[in-house]
Amino acid sequence: MTKIAMTTPLVEMDGDEMTRIIWQMIKDELICPFVDLKTEYYDLGLKNREATHDQVTVDSAEATKRLGVAVKCATITPNAARVEEYGLSEMWKSPNGTIRALLDGTVFRAPIVVKGIEPYVRTWKKPITIARHAYGDVYKNTELRIPGPGKVELVYTPANGGDEVRATVQDFVEPGIAQGIHNLDASIESFARASFEYALSTHQTIWFAAKDTISKTYDHRFKDIFQEVFDADYRARFEEAGIEYFYTLIDDAVARVIRSEGGFIWACKNYDGDVMSDMLSTAFGSLAMMTSVLVSPHGYFEYEAAHGTVQRHYYKHLAGEETSTNSVATIFAWTGALRKRGELDGLSDLVAFADRLEQATIDTIEAGEMTGDLAAITTLENVTKLNTQDFIKAVASRM
Ligand code: NAP
Ligand code: MG
């Protein structure tokens, strides 16, 4: 069989633990037999991040700016336990954080919907996609523990020597805590643009929600920028496409989401997106069935699974025990990246391959062959619980 050709390589970002094992199996069993795979390989596994002083993460993000499309494996975000486990010289930052900061992107997360894995919310018929702003707020904060009485202020010192601006956060009379956060007009604007572009490209209505009634300057600025960008550049295109944009208070959005049928995009500030995406993925059935794509306003795309490295399964694997780790979201990260590469390079057989691999994956589950996490919650009868490798082989045999 002649393999499907590629022209531009994908940026391949390898990762850690159980997902690193799955990564290799997917390439060996599901992609390389059919596609003449071209990638520029970056090993973001923690050992190599340590060896390169995390330069490899920066290099992989720069490569994404050059080549346009990346696929990323889950990676360990070091904490104190990992520093000890891997003998790290530093507690390296989250690779996802570093990559997001360099690409200035917005993260879109959508569940993979299959028959037999029913959402907990009965009204949901279609996927709900969360667009998470990936810059600033509490993720780039400055925090203080206040040991006792004293004043905490916000101070702005203009770089051009204008008048200082001060505002009192709190006059402390007892111990407490304080926090400073920020965001940038340019980042909020690119968040709005990426969200509107993604709504157009997937033909879905989009909502943005924040807490502007309480946060009259900070959250209100988000609301205003979304509206300005929409009115200036998207209103006409949305009307033509028959889709909508509206702003609503975050409380109202949460209530509407539960009553909805799905099939729309919910744009969230950074923290809301972090938390709500975990709620949505669980409510749709499984974190292991959630895909994630970082879309930059400059047109770069980075695809990954939303879950982590599945550490608990990895230690079982190392101990020689059988694992049943779900590879679906990682498979869809590869198909997302290959499809986008195919679209950009005009390779219709590569696009068709991505569609076929996704369909084979869905068909496998709907035929009752699935990993343990899904077997535990499915409404299908007569299911076969497969181990990590056998699930991938079952998909391969359908290909
Ligand atoms: P996790 O890897 O997402 O796993 C948490 C639990 O969820 C697992 O123990 C497993 O439950 C279940 N699970 C997740 N994915 C699964 C899959 N594909 N198949 C079957 N079950 C799955 O989160 P974590 O254990 O909190 O984090 C582990 C490491 O991942 C951490 O070092 C963290 O920094 C990193 N992380 C990376 C990313 C990323 O790169 N995007 C995201 C999140 C976390 P059971 O054990 O009950 O089977
Ligand atoms: Mg989260």
CSV table of N, CA and C and ligand atoms in Angstrom, one decimal, residues 109 132 139 271 273-279 306, ligand 2:
chain,number,residue,atom,x,y,z
A,109,ARG,N,-11.8,23.5,24.3
A,109,ARG,CA,-11.9,22.2,24.7
A,109,ARG,C,-13.3,21.6,24.4
A,132,ARG,N,-11.1,28.9,26.5
A,132,ARG,CA,-10.5,29.4,27.7
A,132,ARG,C,-9.4,30.4,27.4
A,139,TYR,N,-3.4,33.3,37.1
A,139,TYR,CA,-2.3,32.4,36.7
A,139,TYR,C,-1.0,33.2,36.6
A,271,TYR,N,-9.7,31.5,34.7
A,271,TYR,CA,-10.0,30.7,35.8
A,271,TYR,C,-11.3,29.9,35.5
A,273,GLY,N,-12.6,29.1,32.8
A,273,GLY,CA,-12.4,28.1,31.8
A,273,GLY,C,-11.7,26.9,32.3
A,274,ASP,N,-10.7,27.1,33.2
A,274,ASP,CA,-10.0,26.0,33.9
A,274,ASP,C,-11.0,25.1,34.6
A,275,VAL,N,-11.8,25.8,35.4
A,275,VAL,CA,-12.7,25.0,36.3
A,275,VAL,C,-13.9,24.4,35.6
A,276,MET,N,-14.5,25.3,34.7
A,276,MET,CA,-15.8,24.8,34.0
A,276,MET,C,-15.4,23.7,33.0
A,277,SER,N,-14.2,23.7,32.5
A,277,SER,CA,-13.9,22.6,31.5
A,277,SER,C,-13.8,21.3,32.2
A,278,ASP,N,-13.4,21.3,33.4
A,278,ASP,CA,-13.3,20.0,34.2
A,278,ASP,C,-14.7,19.6,34.5
A,279,MET,N,-15.6,20.5,34.9
A,279,MET,CA,-17.0,20.2,35.2
A,279,MET,C,-17.7,19.6,33.9
A,306,ALA,N,-7.0,16.7,26.8
A,306,ALA,CA,-7.2,17.6,28.0
A,306,ALA,C,-6.7,17.0,29.3
B,2,MG,MG,-8.7,22.4,35.3
